[in-house]
Amino acid sequence: MSRSRGLRVYGTTSFRSACPPAANGSRQTREIIAAHSKTEAKRLAGWRIGLSEICETNNDAELDLARAEPGMVFWSPLNAHPPAWRIVTKSVEVKL
């Protein structure tokens, strides 16, 4: 994604087998991506959800993180405080 104009950061909740289980066994995640639209975010991230399940974030930390790598998916265990962000690439997930 070379164009930065109109770039927004979108987020949703999901599940990942690589996510460390919470105390209740859940592997639920918070996922974010910088894209130009919800449709583009859904396509780039491979999310199989409805557009109504994708929201634009106003969280400064999420905005900075996702905008640093447009088009890349970042995820963290849902209830991690502070978030333990990982980046998803085509072949490997890297813990940040």
C-alpha atoms as a printed R data frame, in Angstrom:
   type eleno elety resid chain resno       x       y      z
1  ATOM     1    CA   MET     A     1   0.000   0.000  0.000
2  ATOM     2    CA   SER     A     2   1.889   3.016 -1.186
3  ATOM     3    CA   ARG     A     3  -0.880   5.588 -0.853
4  ATOM     4    CA   SER     A     4  -1.183   7.056  2.626
5  ATOM     5    CA   ARG     A     5  -3.914   9.531  1.794
6  ATOM     6    CA   GLY     A     6  -7.240   8.542  3.326
7  ATOM     7    CA   LEU     A     7  -5.624   5.795  5.397
8  ATOM     8    CA   ARG     A     8  -7.747   4.712  8.359
9  ATOM     9    CA   VAL     A     9  -7.238   2.073 11.036
10 ATOM    10    CA   TYR     A    10  -9.900  -0.588 11.423
11 ATOM    11    CA   GLY     A    11 -10.305  -3.191 14.111
12 ATOM    12    CA   THR     A    12 -12.346  -6.207 15.071
13 ATOM    13    CA   THR     A    13 -12.295  -9.148 17.448
14 ATOM    14    CA   SER     A    14 -11.396 -12.611 16.252
15 ATOM    15    CA   PHE     A    15  -9.827 -15.893 17.378
16 ATOM    16    CA   ARG     A    16  -6.356 -17.299 16.634
17 ATOM    17    CA   SER     A    17  -4.978 -20.698 17.548
18 ATOM    18    CA   ALA     A    18  -1.586 -19.015 18.127
19 ATOM    19    CA   CYS     A    19  -3.122 -16.802 20.815
20 ATOM    20    CA   PRO     A    20  -2.167 -17.844 24.345
21 ATOM    21    CA   PRO     A    21  -5.325 -19.051 26.093
22 ATOM    22    CA   ALA     A    22  -6.942 -16.787 28.681
23 ATOM    23    CA   ALA     A    23  -7.858 -18.165 32.108
24 ATOM    24    CA   ASN     A    24 -11.170 -19.370 30.656
25 ATOM    25    CA   GLY     A    25  -9.427 -21.010 27.664
26 ATOM    26    CA   SER     A    26 -10.493 -18.371 25.145
27 ATOM    27    CA   ARG     A    27  -8.125 -17.482 22.314
28 ATOM    28    CA   GLN     A    28  -9.999 -14.310 21.398
29 ATOM    29    CA   THR     A    29  -7.986 -11.480 19.842
30 ATOM    30    CA   ARG     A    30  -8.131  -7.787 19.028
31 ATOM    31    CA   GLU     A    31  -7.040  -7.258 15.414
32 ATOM    32    CA   ILE     A    32  -6.214  -4.012 13.610
33 ATOM    33    CA   ILE     A    33  -5.125  -2.969 10.122
34 ATOM    34    CA   ALA     A    34  -4.503   0.329  8.318
35 ATOM    35    CA   ALA     A    35  -6.463   0.499  5.058
36 ATOM    36    CA   HIS     A    36  -8.458   2.913  2.918
37 ATOM    37    CA   SER     A    37 -11.874   1.347  3.577
38 ATOM    38    CA   LYS     A    38 -13.599  -1.393  5.549
39 ATOM    39    CA   THR     A    39 -13.842  -3.447  2.370
40 ATOM    40    CA   GLU     A    40 -10.105  -3.138  1.734
41 ATOM    41    CA   ALA     A    41  -9.332  -3.956  5.392
42 ATOM    42    CA   LYS     A    42 -11.506  -7.073  5.225
43 ATOM    43    CA   ARG     A    43  -9.866  -8.237  1.974
44 ATOM    44    CA   LEU     A    44  -6.276  -7.562  3.085
45 ATOM    45    CA   ALA     A    45  -6.763  -9.135  6.516
46 ATOM    46    CA   GLY     A    46  -8.681 -12.129  5.213
47 ATOM    47    CA   TRP     A    47 -11.405 -11.512  7.767
48 ATOM    48    CA   ARG     A    48 -14.492 -13.633  7.087
49 ATOM    49    CA   ILE     A    49 -16.928 -11.337  8.834
50 ATOM    50    CA   GLY     A    50 -19.522  -8.761  7.870
51 ATOM    51    CA   LEU     A    51 -18.536  -5.144  7.340
52 ATOM    52    CA   SER     A    52 -20.688  -4.207 10.355
53 ATOM    53    CA   GLU     A    53 -18.253  -6.157 12.563
54 ATOM    54    CA   ILE     A    54 -15.341  -3.916 11.513
55 ATOM    55    CA   CYS     A    55 -14.981  -0.574 13.277
56 ATOM    56    CA   GLU     A    56 -12.697   2.395 12.813
57 ATOM    57    CA   THR     A    57 -10.496   2.892 15.878
58 ATOM    58    CA   ASN     A    58  -9.576   6.164 17.542
59 ATOM    59    CA   ASN     A    59  -7.104   4.572 19.959
60 ATOM    60    CA   ASP     A    60  -3.827   6.519 19.560
61 ATOM    61    CA   ALA     A    61  -1.585   3.496 20.199
62 ATOM    62    CA   GLU     A    62  -3.483   1.393 17.640
63 ATOM    63    CA   LEU     A    63  -3.402   4.233 15.109
64 ATOM    64    CA   ASP     A    64   0.379   4.664 15.440
65 ATOM    65    CA   LEU     A    65   1.085   0.939 15.270
66 ATOM    66    CA   ALA     A    66  -1.093   0.110 12.256
67 ATOM    67    CA   ARG     A    67  -0.151   3.240 10.288
68 ATOM    68    CA   ALA     A    68   3.524   2.307 10.611
69 ATOM    69    CA   GLU     A    69   2.829  -0.801  8.485
70 ATOM    70    CA   PRO     A    70  -0.231  -0.169  6.264
71 ATOM    71    CA   GLY     A    71  -1.916  -3.327  5.049
72 ATOM    72    CA   MET     A    72  -0.431  -5.520  7.780
73 ATOM    73    CA   VAL     A    73  -2.603  -7.225 10.387
74 ATOM    74    CA   PHE     A    74  -1.677  -6.782 14.032
75 ATOM    75    CA   TRP     A    75  -3.279  -8.880 16.759
76 ATOM    76    CA   SER     A    76  -3.116  -9.158 20.524
77 ATOM    77    CA   PRO     A    77  -4.874 -11.387 23.037
78 ATOM    78    CA   LEU     A    78  -8.136  -9.569 23.685
79 ATOM    79    CA   ASN     A    79  -7.663  -8.972 27.395
80 ATOM    80    CA   ALA     A    80  -3.893  -8.350 27.413
81 ATOM    81    CA   HIS     A    81  -3.043  -5.170 29.320
82 ATOM    82    CA   PRO     A    82  -0.911  -3.693 27.933
83 ATOM    83    CA   PRO     A    83  -1.587  -5.286 24.539
84 ATOM    84    CA   ALA     A    84   0.981  -7.871 23.394
85 ATOM    85    CA   TRP     A    85   0.866  -7.019 19.682
86 ATOM    86    CA   ARG     A    86   2.023  -9.437 17.016
87 ATOM    87    CA   ILE     A    87   2.221  -8.758 13.303
88 ATOM    88    CA   VAL     A    88   0.914 -11.250 10.768
89 ATOM    89    CA   THR     A    89   2.848 -11.737  7.560
90 ATOM    90    CA   LYS     A    90   2.177 -14.218  4.769
91 ATOM    91    CA   SER     A    91   4.226 -16.964  6.413
92 ATOM    92    CA   VAL     A    92   5.095 -16.005  9.991
93 ATOM    93    CA   GLU     A    93   3.736 -14.177 13.014
94 ATOM    94    CA   VAL     A    94   6.240 -12.034 14.876
95 ATOM    95    CA   LYS     A    95   5.843 -11.045 18.514
96 ATOM    96    CA   LEU     A    96   6.517  -7.313 18.979
